Amino acid sequence: MEKLKIAGGYPLEGTIKVSGAKNSAVALIPATILADSPVTIEGLPDISDVRTLKDLLEEIGGSVSLEDGDMSVDPSQMVSMPLPSGKVKKLRASYYLMGAMLGRFKKAVIGLPGGCHLGPRPIDQHIKGFEALGAEVTNEQGAIYLRADELKGARIYLDVVSVGATINIMLAAVRAKGRTIIENAAKEPEIIDVATLLSNMGAKIKGAGTDVIRIDGVDELHGCRHTIIPDRIEAGTFMILAAAVGKGVLVDNVIPLHMESVIAKLREMGVPVETNDDQIFIGRADKLKSVDVKTLVYPGFPTDLQQPFTTLLNRAEGSAVVTDTIYSARFKHIDELRRMNATIKVEGRSAIVNGPVQLQGAKVKASDLRAGAALVIAGLMAEGITEVTGLEHIDRGYSDLVAKLEGLGATIWREKMSVEEMEQMKS
Ligand code: EPU
């Protein structure tokens, strides 16, 4: 096991390149199951979630190659192998295997998904959608059993705006008979990306990116090539990091339209932000103003950037209230920030950050993926050395993070943990 060490307090500058979107990748890869011939996805990030999904496709008989971020999947020999445990538990997005396998084979057995612990994360809306399409769904000993004689299009209203349920229902509906309408659908860019791949495979989908998606089922889907969109959460992480410790950072390979809420909040704080077609420049502001932030579904401020943003607010003057309306328990990074000298109080779904404070290096633990990103930014802001453990979370979602930050001049490196440190992690 390794830990990350960061010598903080130094300004960073230069260009940092964003990889392909994790939350698209984890849906695009299962979507390949729906085709009858090879699909190639270009530009995948080098993260453990992608490698885990590759292994899962191979477990069900897929022939998969992955080289320099390009994955080719031949799904022709796949079978609906039950996956009640094992690697499905490693990531939340394994739930997309349900929609994709149900769509292609009309049956699937998938263990309840893993992923970050952010409070309750039910999948009732996914199941509501599968049932509306005609599937019988049962939960037996921690695995979801899905079976349908035939999938038939249906009108499905989502009671909660859910990225996962919207994509999962799309995956099952593209090979159902007749028309499916998803109302109150999520509008995240990753949904458009998945719909684009499915359309290139021959699916008939209209309205992805709006809150009503219409799908006319087809009998067969064929192979194609698809290039993934840039990761707006990784881009946002770098923008926040640049606002915290940069003296001029260009974030490259980004769709500025996806970043509007983040750009607006940074500008409100006094951070100079310039955009062009596919880059965002973050300039240096000597003083930052505190701003309140409330996370919302897209195009609102993303919950996935709440934790990094909370870290940045430690540099700002005044008191800021950060409210997470999506997840009730996404504040596990706060205790760690406090160890680094932050003055933050958690009240219900809000964190109240009082700044400015000079963070101090400390030994901290990433409890989930974005908490990890928040602590790396804190380490870069802090005086002295910060040690971050829990790297398995960061490795699930950030590709080549150490090399990318070194490219901006950061002093950051991975080190093997001692046996004593690993024992301490268990307690
Ligand atoms: N919800 C329900 N019932 C459902 C589904 C969701 O009540 O059936 C609730 C959730 O508990 C949550 C809210 O609805 O409070 C939104 O959940 P959503 O389904 O949109 O989230 P998700 O699809 O499970 C994806 C991302 C998350 C990101 C959220 C919100 C993937 C694999 N994960 O999760 O990403 O936070 O959308 O934007 O796409 C991350 O990248 O760190 C991450 C956690």
XYZ file of C-alpha atoms and ligand atoms in Angstrom:
471
model
C 0.000 0.000 0.000
C 1.141 3.511 -0.733
C 0.623 6.988 0.653
C 0.951 10.359 -1.004
C 3.384 12.954 0.306
C 3.070 16.615 -0.557
C 5.449 19.462 0.282
C 2.990 22.350 0.290
C 3.056 26.103 0.253
C 4.597 26.616 -3.200
C 2.780 28.331 -6.068
C 2.039 26.216 -9.157
C 1.964 27.276 -12.769
C 1.735 25.801 -16.258
C -0.688 23.653 -18.204
C -2.588 20.643 -16.883
C -4.495 18.297 -19.168
C -7.853 16.796 -18.283
C -8.513 13.112 -19.062
C -11.702 11.417 -20.310
C -14.704 11.576 -17.988
C -14.805 8.900 -15.295
C -18.564 9.072 -14.870
C -19.055 8.656 -18.629
C -16.469 5.881 -18.868
C -18.177 3.768 -16.227
C -21.426 3.847 -18.236
C -19.961 3.688 -21.761
C -18.047 0.488 -20.985
C -21.147 -1.485 -19.808
C -23.102 0.001 -22.766
C -20.865 -1.988 -25.151
C -22.633 -5.156 -23.909
C -25.679 -4.064 -25.926
C -23.926 -4.320 -29.301
C -23.566 -7.426 -31.468
C -20.211 -6.401 -32.956
C -17.025 -4.649 -31.703
C -17.196 -1.190 -30.126
C -14.157 1.051 -29.553
C -14.150 3.811 -26.954
C -11.304 6.309 -27.286
C -9.758 8.496 -24.589
C -10.638 6.556 -21.435
C -8.943 7.740 -18.235
C -6.251 5.509 -16.692
C -8.178 4.755 -13.480
C -8.958 1.619 -11.518
C -12.729 1.822 -12.185
C -12.018 1.398 -15.924
C -9.735 -1.595 -15.286
C -12.321 -3.200 -12.978
C -15.044 -2.846 -15.615
C -12.712 -4.363 -18.240
C -12.290 -7.400 -15.960
C -16.067 -7.626 -15.468
C -16.715 -7.585 -19.235
C -14.131 -10.361 -19.604
C -15.854 -12.365 -16.844
C -19.037 -12.452 -18.921
C -17.188 -13.570 -22.069
C -16.235 -10.269 -23.689
C -12.999 -9.975 -25.589
C -11.491 -6.667 -24.456
C -8.273 -4.795 -25.232
C -7.186 -1.597 -23.522
C -4.212 0.382 -24.796
C -3.371 4.038 -24.194
C -6.935 4.777 -23.143
C -8.572 3.138 -26.155
C -10.770 0.177 -25.278
C -12.067 -2.241 -27.914
C -14.798 -4.611 -26.826
C -16.050 -7.556 -28.847
C -19.330 -8.381 -27.105
C -20.449 -11.108 -29.549
C -19.585 -14.043 -27.242
C -20.877 -12.488 -24.008
C -23.370 -14.409 -21.865
C -25.523 -13.336 -18.952
C -23.174 -14.730 -16.321
C -24.379 -13.989 -12.759
C -22.106 -11.485 -10.982
C -23.469 -11.584 -7.422
C -20.177 -10.620 -5.712
C -16.498 -10.027 -6.398
C -15.424 -7.069 -8.524
C -18.954 -5.588 -8.816
C -18.557 -4.538 -5.175
C -15.518 -2.377 -6.021
C -17.428 0.394 -7.745
C -20.824 2.004 -7.654
C -21.233 2.081 -11.418
C -21.390 -1.714 -11.647
C -25.140 -1.052 -11.456
C -24.953 -0.169 -15.188
C -24.359 -3.877 -15.842
C -27.989 -4.371 -14.736
C -29.493 -2.141 -17.447
C -27.096 -3.299 -20.166
C -27.435 -7.051 -19.450
C -31.194 -6.771 -19.026
C -31.369 -4.925 -22.365
C -29.346 -7.541 -24.224
C -30.116 -10.847 -22.448
C -33.419 -10.007 -20.684
C -31.845 -11.300 -17.473
C -29.047 -10.415 -15.063
C -27.820 -11.097 -11.539
C -25.662 -8.274 -10.192
C -24.388 -7.764 -6.642
C -25.393 -4.525 -4.950
C -22.834 -1.901 -5.971
C -19.954 -0.525 -3.879
C -18.411 2.948 -4.303
C -17.949 5.933 -2.022
C -19.874 6.135 1.270
C -21.700 9.458 1.062
C -24.849 8.623 3.055
C -27.734 6.489 1.772
C -27.493 5.819 -1.986
C -30.645 3.873 -2.905
C -31.288 2.520 -6.411
C -35.088 2.411 -6.125
C -35.534 4.624 -9.223
C -33.408 2.262 -11.351
C -35.589 -0.634 -10.201
C -38.798 1.323 -10.751
C -37.661 1.879 -14.346
C -36.724 -1.772 -14.982
C -40.084 -2.907 -13.576
C -41.963 -0.412 -15.733
C -40.222 -1.961 -18.763
C -41.596 -5.365 -17.734
C -38.768 -6.877 -15.680
C -39.294 -8.814 -12.492
C -36.748 -7.533 -9.974
C -35.879 -9.183 -6.644
C -33.180 -8.566 -4.088
C -31.778 -11.823 -2.743
C -28.857 -11.907 -0.314
C -27.301 -8.685 -1.487
C -27.724 -9.271 -5.223
C -30.352 -7.920 -7.618
C -32.025 -10.554 -9.821
C -33.623 -9.194 -13.005
C -35.639 -11.185 -15.533
C -38.102 -10.337 -18.297
C -39.806 -12.430 -20.985
C -39.885 -9.292 -23.059
C -39.020 -5.631 -22.398
C -41.714 -3.210 -23.489
C -41.366 0.564 -23.740
C -43.082 2.558 -20.977
C -43.546 6.086 -19.654
C -41.370 6.448 -16.541
C -41.405 9.457 -14.243
C -38.356 9.628 -11.960
C -39.317 10.687 -8.439
C -35.703 11.745 -7.846
C -33.517 13.300 -10.545
C -30.886 10.576 -10.829
C -27.955 10.289 -13.220
C -27.630 6.557 -12.613
C -31.338 5.767 -13.017
C -31.599 7.875 -16.197
C -28.649 6.085 -17.830
C -29.637 2.626 -16.575
C -33.184 2.953 -17.926
C -31.792 4.185 -21.262
C -29.528 1.117 -21.424
C -32.421 -1.272 -20.833
C -34.873 0.605 -23.089
C -32.795 0.861 -26.282
C -33.484 -2.811 -27.094
C -37.056 -2.904 -25.673
C -40.109 -3.128 -27.919
C -41.722 0.241 -28.611
C -41.300 3.685 -27.095
C -39.941 4.606 -23.647
C -40.283 8.101 -22.256
C -38.198 9.076 -19.221
C -39.648 12.141 -17.502
C -37.795 14.211 -14.907
C -34.582 12.754 -16.334
C -31.160 13.983 -15.205
C -29.420 16.356 -17.654
C -25.724 15.774 -16.910
C -23.296 15.849 -19.895
C -22.409 12.206 -19.194
C -25.987 11.269 -20.129
C -25.578 12.964 -23.513
C -22.265 11.120 -23.977
C -23.863 7.725 -23.319
C -26.821 8.597 -25.592
C -24.335 9.577 -28.334
C -22.552 6.216 -28.083
C -25.875 4.336 -28.127
C -27.072 6.382 -31.120
C -23.824 5.593 -32.974
C -24.591 1.924 -32.210
C -27.977 2.358 -33.937
C -30.254 3.301 -31.010
C -33.016 5.857 -31.446
C -32.807 8.398 -28.629
C -34.078 11.967 -28.532
C -33.892 14.563 -25.785
C -30.766 13.427 -23.883
C -29.577 16.482 -21.938
C -33.166 17.646 -21.340
C -35.547 16.381 -18.686
C -37.609 14.296 -21.132
C -35.828 11.515 -23.029
C -37.625 9.534 -25.730
C -36.286 6.149 -26.812
C -37.669 4.006 -29.630
C -36.445 0.457 -29.112
C -34.564 -1.392 -31.870
C -33.880 -5.136 -32.313
C -30.137 -4.885 -32.806
C -27.250 -2.571 -32.062
C -23.956 -2.643 -33.933
C -20.361 -1.697 -33.200
C -18.896 1.794 -33.653
C -16.097 4.117 -32.488
C -16.728 6.762 -29.874
C -14.544 9.411 -28.229
C -15.360 10.145 -24.597
C -15.986 13.706 -23.330
C -13.452 15.401 -21.002
C -13.973 14.922 -17.262
C -15.740 18.037 -15.950
C -15.115 16.995 -12.328
C -11.383 16.511 -12.890
C -11.362 19.870 -14.741
C -13.197 21.493 -11.816
C -10.750 19.930 -9.352
C -7.831 21.462 -11.285
C -9.588 24.851 -11.522
C -10.161 24.897 -7.770
C -6.579 23.760 -7.140
C -5.329 26.527 -9.440
C -7.426 29.096 -7.575
C -5.986 27.809 -4.291
C -2.274 27.602 -5.132
C -1.786 28.689 -8.738
C -0.034 31.704 -10.180
C -1.453 31.148 -13.660
C -2.694 27.682 -14.624
C -4.160 26.641 -17.978
C -6.602 23.740 -17.720
C -6.548 22.021 -21.102
C -9.099 19.689 -22.752
C -12.251 20.988 -21.124
C -15.704 21.963 -22.371
C -16.217 25.413 -20.771
C -20.016 25.114 -21.119
C -19.914 22.197 -18.644
C -18.090 24.372 -16.124
C -20.402 27.394 -15.915
C -21.422 26.986 -12.263
C -17.801 26.517 -11.186
C -16.582 29.477 -13.273
C -19.355 31.645 -11.781
C -18.430 30.714 -8.202
C -14.693 31.250 -8.750
C -15.333 34.670 -10.312
C -17.604 35.560 -7.382
C -14.641 34.827 -5.113
C -12.456 37.186 -7.134
C -10.516 34.562 -9.133
C -9.610 35.686 -12.680
C -11.020 33.101 -15.143
C -10.662 33.209 -18.944
C -12.084 30.632 -21.332
C -11.540 29.674 -24.955
C -12.864 26.725 -27.012
C -11.387 23.925 -24.942
C -9.240 25.552 -22.258
C -9.781 27.540 -19.084
C -7.116 29.853 -17.637
C -7.158 30.466 -13.895
C -5.182 33.513 -12.796
C -3.815 34.389 -9.360
C -5.911 36.404 -6.903
C -4.045 37.563 -3.794
C -7.232 37.878 -1.754
C -10.305 35.683 -2.091
C -13.824 36.529 -0.955
C -15.947 33.909 0.835
C -19.005 32.706 -1.072
C -21.832 30.361 -0.098
C -22.280 27.262 -2.256
C -25.208 24.912 -2.643
C -24.809 21.714 -4.662
C -27.572 20.960 -7.158
C -28.226 18.661 -10.094
C -26.644 19.776 -13.395
C -26.283 22.564 -14.455
C -26.081 23.569 -10.777
C -22.857 23.365 -8.754
C -21.771 19.679 -8.734
C -21.755 17.749 -5.471
C -18.551 16.083 -6.705
C -16.734 19.431 -6.370
C -18.172 20.352 -2.995
C -15.285 18.803 -1.060
C -12.467 20.413 -3.107
C -14.321 23.751 -2.969
C -14.618 23.544 0.828
C -10.824 23.264 0.944
C -10.374 26.344 -1.263
C -12.660 28.391 1.007
C -10.023 28.147 3.750
C -8.070 30.751 1.774
C -11.037 33.141 1.534
C -11.840 36.013 3.905
C -15.023 35.589 5.920
C -17.518 32.881 6.637
C -19.021 30.634 3.933
C -21.845 28.099 4.094
C -21.445 25.025 1.871
C -24.645 22.986 1.574
C -24.820 19.564 -0.097
C -28.411 18.943 -1.196
C -27.509 15.709 -3.030
C -25.721 13.646 -0.358
C -26.316 13.845 3.386
C -22.905 12.633 4.548
C -20.345 14.034 2.144
C -18.413 15.823 4.856
C -15.909 13.183 5.969
C -13.059 15.342 4.687
C -13.882 18.045 7.234
C -12.336 16.232 10.237
C -9.157 15.810 8.210
C -9.116 19.492 7.207
C -9.505 20.382 10.878
C -6.370 18.373 11.649
C -4.687 20.701 9.174
C -5.804 23.781 11.143
C -9.089 24.553 9.317
C -11.947 26.148 11.261
C -14.998 24.371 9.880
C -18.256 23.396 11.596
C -20.726 20.882 10.201
C -24.420 21.543 10.838
C -26.736 19.026 9.198
C -26.150 19.180 5.457
C -23.977 22.304 5.665
C -20.347 23.034 6.454
C -19.493 26.508 7.716
C -15.971 27.497 6.773
C -14.252 30.411 8.502
C -11.254 31.871 6.721
C -8.679 32.785 5.963
C -6.513 30.222 7.709
C -3.053 28.965 6.886
C -3.385 25.194 6.616
C -0.604 23.135 8.186
C 0.744 19.828 6.882
C -0.565 16.746 8.713
C -1.244 13.024 8.305
C -4.721 12.676 6.826
C -6.872 9.939 5.334
C -9.050 10.074 2.212
C -12.377 8.430 3.047
C -13.734 8.689 -0.491
C -12.694 9.835 -3.973
C -13.475 13.556 -3.806
C -12.377 13.770 -0.162
C -9.045 12.569 -1.552
C -8.982 15.390 -4.103
C -9.888 17.884 -1.365
C -6.988 16.673 0.805
C -4.473 16.824 -2.054
C -5.456 20.463 -2.630
C -5.182 21.077 1.125
C -1.712 19.506 1.099
C -0.610 21.837 -1.708
C -1.973 24.840 0.246
C -0.449 23.818 3.592
C 2.857 24.752 5.130
C 5.080 21.703 5.558
C 4.539 18.083 4.609
C 1.132 16.434 4.268
C 0.684 12.677 4.064
C -2.502 11.362 2.469
C -3.537 7.718 2.868
C -6.570 6.008 1.341
C -5.096 6.335 -2.159
C -7.270 3.493 -3.462
C -10.124 6.026 -3.510
C -8.136 8.635 -5.460
C -6.891 5.987 -7.917
C -10.509 5.091 -8.740
C -11.093 8.465 -10.336
C -7.975 10.557 -11.019
C -5.665 9.504 -13.837
C -1.893 10.150 -13.395
C -2.539 12.712 -10.671
C 1.043 12.828 -9.351
C 2.581 13.306 -12.812
C 0.007 15.936 -13.756
C 0.689 17.957 -10.586
C 4.454 17.581 -10.997
C 3.929 19.148 -14.422
C 2.714 22.283 -12.609
C 5.780 22.260 -10.361
C 4.274 20.532 -7.315
C 6.482 18.524 -4.982
C 4.370 15.409 -4.587
C 5.301 11.759 -4.543
C 4.024 8.289 -3.648
C 5.753 6.259 -0.958
C 5.291 2.710 0.309
C 3.571 2.550 3.703
C 5.376 0.792 6.540
C 3.845 -2.315 8.155
C 3.089 -0.247 11.301
C 1.263 2.375 9.231
C -0.800 -0.300 7.509
C -1.717 -1.789 10.901
C -2.781 1.682 12.114
C -5.028 2.056 9.025
C -6.988 -1.039 10.119
C -7.785 0.396 13.558
N -31.243 8.545 -5.535
C -32.351 7.925 -5.023
N -32.829 6.815 -5.673
C -32.236 6.303 -6.786
C -31.105 6.942 -7.300
C -30.617 8.069 -6.652
O -32.925 8.342 -4.020
O -32.714 5.298 -7.315
C -30.711 9.757 -4.865
C -29.292 9.544 -4.362
O -29.272 8.965 -3.084
C -28.739 10.944 -4.386
C -29.436 11.587 -5.587
O -30.585 10.778 -5.836
O -29.129 11.621 -3.220
C -28.622 11.674 -6.850
O -28.077 10.404 -7.142
P -27.688 9.945 -8.610
O -28.419 8.699 -8.932
O -27.792 11.090 -9.557
O -26.184 9.587 -8.394
P -25.403 8.384 -9.004
O -25.855 8.137 -10.398
O -25.364 7.225 -8.090
C -23.564 9.852 -10.115
C -22.077 9.934 -10.029
C -21.672 10.525 -8.692
C -22.311 11.892 -8.552
C -23.830 11.794 -8.726
C -24.542 13.121 -8.677
C -21.457 8.007 -11.308
C -20.884 6.644 -11.331
N -21.536 8.585 -10.136
O -23.950 8.984 -9.057
O -20.274 10.673 -8.748
O -22.027 12.401 -7.276
O -24.129 11.151 -9.978
O -24.066 13.941 -9.684
O -21.791 8.569 -12.344
C -18.090 10.869 -7.917
O -17.728 10.954 -9.098
O -17.333 11.100 -6.947
C -19.480 10.498 -7.645
C -19.892 10.101 -6.454
